[in-house]
């Protein structure tokens, strides 16, 4: 197996470059990769106007939005409400003059006091009271917008402005409440955000391919025909990282009714005992993870065209007992299914610790190229 050292693109498999990329930066999703990564892959696989790309773990739609810009047809799938919503808003087609009209109306409404009694204590602690009242006030107005596309646009602007004006700090997989002093006046802040989002749309160029985002579980893609995609570009949830629902608890409570935990049976039974799985002596959680990944990979194999390519960002898992070399297990599973692993890029090397301080080695991150 050829492993190429490509650490110069390590940053591209993170969300950080998107912070300064219009539309991609409408919502900060720590788990995401960057627009530039997707472009790099699209160019190296020579995908074009006739091609179809699938991202079965699409998060906030980085793949679909980049495809929209570059004129490649794309479908994104995610199992959670929040990323599906963000993906849809970022890739929708808008009539900017309607957005400007609605914006004028929204920001001319007179503030009405809001009842905070139904909210959880974490949401109440996450904002200064006057900001929270403002957020609820605008939420009420936005909910009344009948057109779903327009409604989504203002809801996303509100959601990200709310988080910016909160005490929330997302530190790894943990949500922290840190009392900051200078929180900007919310109405002005939200209005500026909407202005900027409208400007982003005015400047965005697209070749108008077909872009679809679906909320479903990628372990079961029965509804799809065989042999339809030219490529898969994706980053599955990392082995022992981030429990998504926790970090987005405040957004979920304020803007979605998603009470159920995210469908992710990879969380397994959370018992950290070892099982002798078919892929070696693994922590139970890792064994459950690879079982699920095998189901997804089998589905991907089926829906890819003959000769189709799969590009996956995969990181090694860090457990108190040591490092799990996910890339090797991934490649083994892929070959059992029928894929050929063409090559791997080593893109990041991070120090792995136990109990946050004890160094136990390095956790590497790879981009893996498969061919059907
Ligand atoms: C690493 S993130 C992908 C981020 C994406 N590349 C981006 O730029 O936003 C993994 C995503 O997989 C989703 N996910 C987890 N389990 C899933 C499943 N069974 N089916 C579909 N999506 C799933 C999570 O909700 C999460 O958004």
XYZ file of C-alpha atoms and ligand atoms in Angstrom:
399
model
C 0.000 0.000 0.000
C 1.391 3.368 -1.022
C 1.117 5.962 1.745
C 1.960 9.449 0.544
C 2.871 12.060 3.115
C 0.629 15.035 2.329
C 0.650 16.908 5.632
C 0.692 20.221 3.743
C -3.031 19.710 3.127
C -3.761 18.740 6.739
C -5.632 21.984 7.348
C -7.921 21.321 4.398
C -9.486 18.315 6.082
C -10.599 20.606 8.932
C -13.382 23.188 8.879
C -10.975 26.057 9.645
C -10.427 27.329 6.061
C -14.235 27.604 5.686
C -14.297 30.298 8.362
C -13.376 32.801 5.653
C -15.303 31.239 2.793
C -18.670 32.835 1.966
C -21.759 30.653 2.556
C -19.600 27.819 3.911
C -19.151 30.027 6.967
C -22.851 30.549 7.641
C -22.609 27.939 10.369
C -19.477 26.748 12.141
C -19.313 22.947 12.199
C -16.205 21.739 13.901
C -16.581 18.240 12.490
C -16.533 19.456 8.888
C -13.848 19.577 6.233
C -13.183 22.473 3.883
C -14.444 23.623 0.523
C -10.867 23.558 -0.751
C -10.502 19.898 0.147
C -13.607 19.024 -1.858
C -12.363 21.089 -4.805
C -8.992 19.351 -4.675
C -10.679 15.949 -4.857
C -13.135 16.974 -7.584
C -10.229 18.206 -9.692
C -8.016 15.202 -9.051
C -10.837 12.781 -9.917
C -11.650 14.936 -12.974
C -15.346 15.133 -12.156
C -17.442 17.323 -14.408
C -20.893 18.470 -15.446
C -22.136 14.936 -16.044
C -20.796 13.495 -12.791
C -22.715 12.598 -9.632
C -21.092 12.778 -6.194
C -22.466 11.276 -2.979
C -21.553 12.356 0.548
C -23.226 9.854 2.902
C -22.097 11.791 6.020
C -22.597 15.255 4.614
C -22.709 17.330 7.817
C -23.344 20.954 6.914
C -23.106 20.360 3.167
C -19.510 21.270 2.332
C -19.502 18.672 -0.438
C -22.846 19.703 -1.956
C -22.072 23.429 -1.841
C -18.662 22.976 -3.467
C -20.248 20.785 -6.126
C -22.901 23.436 -6.681
C -20.169 26.001 -7.280
C -18.154 23.749 -9.591
C -21.086 22.410 -11.585
C -21.058 18.794 -10.366
C -24.331 17.056 -9.391
C -24.377 15.973 -5.773
C -26.385 14.239 -3.088
C -25.676 14.635 0.615
C -27.103 12.474 3.387
C -26.997 13.014 7.111
C -28.926 11.462 9.942
C -29.279 14.536 12.174
C -31.765 17.398 11.795
C -29.377 20.251 12.400
C -26.714 19.498 9.739
C -29.393 18.535 7.200
C -31.111 21.855 7.803
C -27.836 23.804 7.453
C -26.932 21.915 4.251
C -30.300 22.680 2.704
C -30.184 26.372 3.541
C -26.636 26.759 2.222
C -27.403 25.053 -1.092
C -30.896 26.439 -1.791
C -31.668 28.806 -4.671
C -32.917 32.213 -3.530
C -34.605 35.248 -4.940
C -32.444 37.893 -3.305
C -35.013 40.646 -3.786
C -37.509 38.621 -1.710
C -34.906 38.183 1.043
C -34.288 41.935 1.112
C -38.025 42.640 1.364
C -38.537 40.143 4.189
C -35.461 41.438 5.980
C -36.868 44.968 5.985
C -40.095 43.686 7.499
C -38.433 41.569 10.163
C -36.189 44.343 11.425
C -38.966 46.902 11.558
C -40.987 44.829 14.068
C -41.200 46.242 17.562
C -39.748 44.139 20.352
C -42.170 42.266 22.601
C -41.125 40.726 25.921
C -40.770 36.950 25.913
C -41.614 34.243 28.400
C -38.503 32.197 29.207
C -40.125 29.789 31.634
C -40.268 26.745 29.303
C -36.536 26.733 28.639
C -33.974 24.393 30.152
C -31.458 25.805 32.585
C -28.579 25.266 30.153
C -30.278 27.451 27.542
C -31.028 30.108 30.137
C -27.451 30.100 31.350
C -26.103 30.263 27.804
C -27.280 33.847 27.142
C -27.697 37.166 28.875
C -31.449 37.455 29.519
C -32.012 40.328 27.076
C -30.273 38.421 24.261
C -32.326 35.311 24.900
C -35.520 37.340 24.803
C -34.415 38.870 21.508
C -33.625 35.448 20.063
C -37.078 34.140 21.021
C -38.732 37.283 19.696
C -37.094 36.876 16.271
C -37.670 33.145 16.317
C -41.401 33.840 16.606
C -41.312 36.228 13.653
C -39.239 33.885 11.483
C -41.549 30.941 12.271
C -44.380 32.883 10.670
C -42.634 33.124 7.290
C -44.589 30.680 5.160
C -42.110 30.043 2.369
C -39.843 27.244 3.668
C -36.779 28.391 1.754
C -37.037 31.982 2.994
C -37.892 30.785 6.474
C -34.787 28.536 6.531
C -32.540 31.388 5.453
C -33.602 33.659 8.325
C -33.639 30.788 10.797
C -30.041 29.829 10.006
C -28.942 33.471 10.289
C -30.704 33.678 13.628
C -29.248 30.449 14.920
C -25.657 31.353 14.172
C -26.067 34.943 15.347
C -27.566 33.602 18.589
C -24.596 31.352 19.238
C -22.170 34.208 18.520
C -23.994 36.385 21.025
C -24.065 33.674 23.698
C -21.719 32.510 26.451
C -21.214 29.203 24.646
C -17.736 27.909 23.958
C -17.432 24.617 22.106
C -14.270 23.007 23.302
C -13.679 19.675 21.577
C -16.731 17.581 22.347
C -17.674 19.662 25.357
C -20.074 22.567 25.646
C -18.875 25.206 28.075
C -20.608 28.310 29.380
C -18.072 31.116 29.737
C -19.381 34.487 30.877
C -18.028 36.995 28.362
C -18.554 40.673 28.889
C -18.945 42.432 25.591
C -21.854 40.792 23.888
C -22.988 42.950 20.946
C -26.535 44.355 20.692
C -28.359 41.387 19.245
C -30.727 43.060 16.784
C -27.882 44.908 15.096
C -25.760 41.807 15.091
C -28.464 39.654 13.501
C -29.272 42.330 10.937
C -25.620 42.596 9.881
C -25.380 38.868 9.581
C -28.404 38.730 7.291
C -26.931 41.566 5.207
C -23.704 39.654 4.830
C -25.521 36.430 3.921
C -27.468 38.260 1.205
C -24.234 39.746 -0.121
C -22.687 36.259 -0.197
C -25.583 35.032 -2.319
C -25.245 37.955 -4.707
C -21.593 37.120 -5.246
C -21.973 33.346 -5.480
C -21.564 31.873 -8.964
C -23.032 28.508 -9.798
C -23.244 26.329 -12.876
C -26.616 25.060 -11.610
C -26.082 21.330 -11.220
C -28.660 19.235 -9.336
C -28.063 19.313 -5.589
C -30.024 17.134 -3.162
C -29.805 16.756 0.620
C -31.648 13.993 2.453
C -32.139 13.183 6.097
C -31.651 9.472 6.463
C -29.319 6.807 7.820
C -26.512 5.858 5.468
C -26.340 2.361 6.812
C -29.415 1.675 4.747
C -29.693 3.197 1.284
C -32.247 0.684 -0.038
C -34.228 3.450 -1.704
C -31.322 4.086 -4.119
C -30.634 2.223 -7.331
C -27.301 0.483 -7.986
C -24.487 2.083 -10.017
C -25.479 5.738 -9.968
C -22.583 7.708 -8.478
C -19.211 8.492 -10.015
C -17.621 9.321 -6.682
C -18.124 9.449 -2.945
C -16.391 12.232 -1.019
C -16.931 11.976 2.708
C -15.720 12.022 6.258
C -17.472 9.508 8.538
C -17.890 10.357 12.219
C -14.603 9.749 13.974
C -14.182 6.642 15.991
C -14.153 7.990 19.500
C -14.795 11.639 19.004
C -17.552 14.079 19.659
C -20.996 13.132 20.649
C -22.641 15.550 18.287
C -25.893 16.041 20.163
C -24.186 17.405 23.256
C -22.255 20.147 21.506
C -25.331 21.343 19.619
C -27.735 21.015 22.533
C -28.634 24.679 22.670
C -29.283 24.957 18.913
C -31.322 21.746 19.055
C -33.478 22.922 21.931
C -34.080 26.397 20.530
C -34.549 25.572 16.866
C -35.320 21.864 16.454
C -37.443 19.361 18.207
C -34.818 16.674 17.999
C -35.123 15.024 21.356
C -33.840 11.610 20.327
C -30.066 11.127 20.452
C -28.335 10.931 17.124
C -28.626 7.652 15.403
C -25.164 6.378 15.701
C -25.026 2.861 16.913
C -21.238 3.096 16.655
C -21.499 4.476 20.114
C -21.991 0.773 20.752
C -22.735 -0.247 24.280
C -20.193 2.186 25.696
C -18.628 -0.535 27.819
C -14.895 -0.119 27.454
C -14.119 -3.809 27.592
C -12.234 -5.523 24.848
C -13.832 -7.840 22.399
C -12.033 -10.129 20.092
C -13.620 -8.857 16.912
C -12.866 -10.042 13.401
C -10.508 -7.068 13.139
C -8.417 -7.866 16.173
C -8.575 -7.098 19.856
C -10.616 -3.906 19.897
C -12.500 -1.902 22.479
C -16.216 -2.789 22.163
C -17.059 0.662 20.928
C -14.539 0.359 18.098
C -15.837 -3.037 17.122
C -19.402 -1.655 16.897
C -18.086 1.283 14.880
C -16.433 -0.900 12.253
C -19.487 -3.112 11.974
C -21.546 -0.048 11.137
C -18.915 1.289 8.795
C -18.990 -2.014 6.927
C -22.725 -1.633 6.381
C -22.235 1.878 5.005
C -19.314 0.823 2.794
C -21.356 -2.039 1.334
C -24.120 0.393 0.448
C -21.596 2.781 -1.075
C -20.131 -0.038 -3.151
C -23.571 -0.865 -4.484
C -24.529 2.693 -5.460
C -21.148 3.524 -7.048
C -20.690 2.954 -10.762
C -18.170 0.348 -11.897
C -14.773 2.079 -11.629
C -16.301 4.705 -9.302
C -14.069 6.237 -6.649
C -14.520 6.643 -2.920
C -12.555 9.261 -0.987
C -12.711 9.037 2.801
C -11.169 11.117 5.574
C -10.409 8.700 8.398
C -8.591 9.274 11.691
C -7.060 6.742 14.003
C -8.890 6.183 17.294
C -7.388 7.015 20.648
C -8.306 4.738 23.537
C -6.822 4.435 27.016
C -5.509 1.081 25.863
C -3.766 2.507 22.810
C -4.249 3.649 19.240
C -6.670 1.905 16.920
C -5.299 2.000 13.375
C -8.601 2.741 11.692
C -7.101 3.155 8.239
C -5.877 -0.439 8.176
C -9.187 -1.858 9.370
C -11.044 0.424 6.967
C -8.984 -0.747 4.034
C -9.414 -4.394 5.059
C -13.198 -4.005 5.249
C -13.187 -2.216 1.897
C -11.292 -5.055 0.237
C -13.678 -7.650 1.748
C -16.499 -5.766 0.051
C -14.697 -5.669 -3.298
C -12.986 -2.268 -3.313
C -9.400 -1.741 -4.280
C -7.513 0.697 -2.029
C -5.633 2.832 -4.543
C -3.616 4.964 -2.185
C -3.615 6.785 1.130
C -2.496 10.254 2.029
C -1.216 10.852 5.530
C -2.570 14.346 6.173
C -2.280 14.935 9.922
C -0.298 13.569 12.833
C -1.500 14.540 16.297
C -0.119 13.683 19.707
C -2.475 11.223 21.401
C -2.903 11.419 25.146
C -4.565 9.455 27.900
C -6.251 11.429 30.695
C -5.431 14.543 28.670
C -1.752 14.599 29.714
C -0.132 11.175 29.360
C 1.282 10.806 25.870
C 0.530 7.393 24.390
C 1.687 7.952 20.830
C 0.388 9.611 17.690
C -3.008 9.545 16.071
C -2.765 9.898 12.319
C -5.377 11.104 9.918
C -5.647 9.804 6.360
C -7.404 10.402 3.115
C -8.129 6.988 1.638
C -8.857 6.462 -2.057
C -10.934 3.435 -3.036
C -11.992 2.190 -6.448
C -14.923 -0.104 -7.227
C -17.393 14.199 10.345
S -19.045 14.761 10.116
C -19.055 15.201 8.415
C -18.885 16.685 8.182
C -18.908 17.132 6.730
N -17.800 16.610 5.951
C -18.910 18.675 6.643
O -18.026 19.263 6.035
O -19.803 19.270 7.268
C -19.932 13.260 10.166
C -21.442 13.402 9.999
O -22.011 12.097 9.940
C -23.331 12.176 10.439
N -23.765 10.795 10.735
C -23.470 10.040 11.814
N -24.050 8.826 11.721
C -24.711 8.811 10.521
C -25.494 7.826 9.839
N -25.699 6.629 10.375
N -26.020 8.157 8.635
C -25.823 9.386 8.087
N -25.096 10.344 8.702
C -24.539 10.073 9.893
C -23.214 13.124 11.623
O -24.459 13.739 11.905
C -22.165 14.126 11.118
O -22.777 15.279 10.610
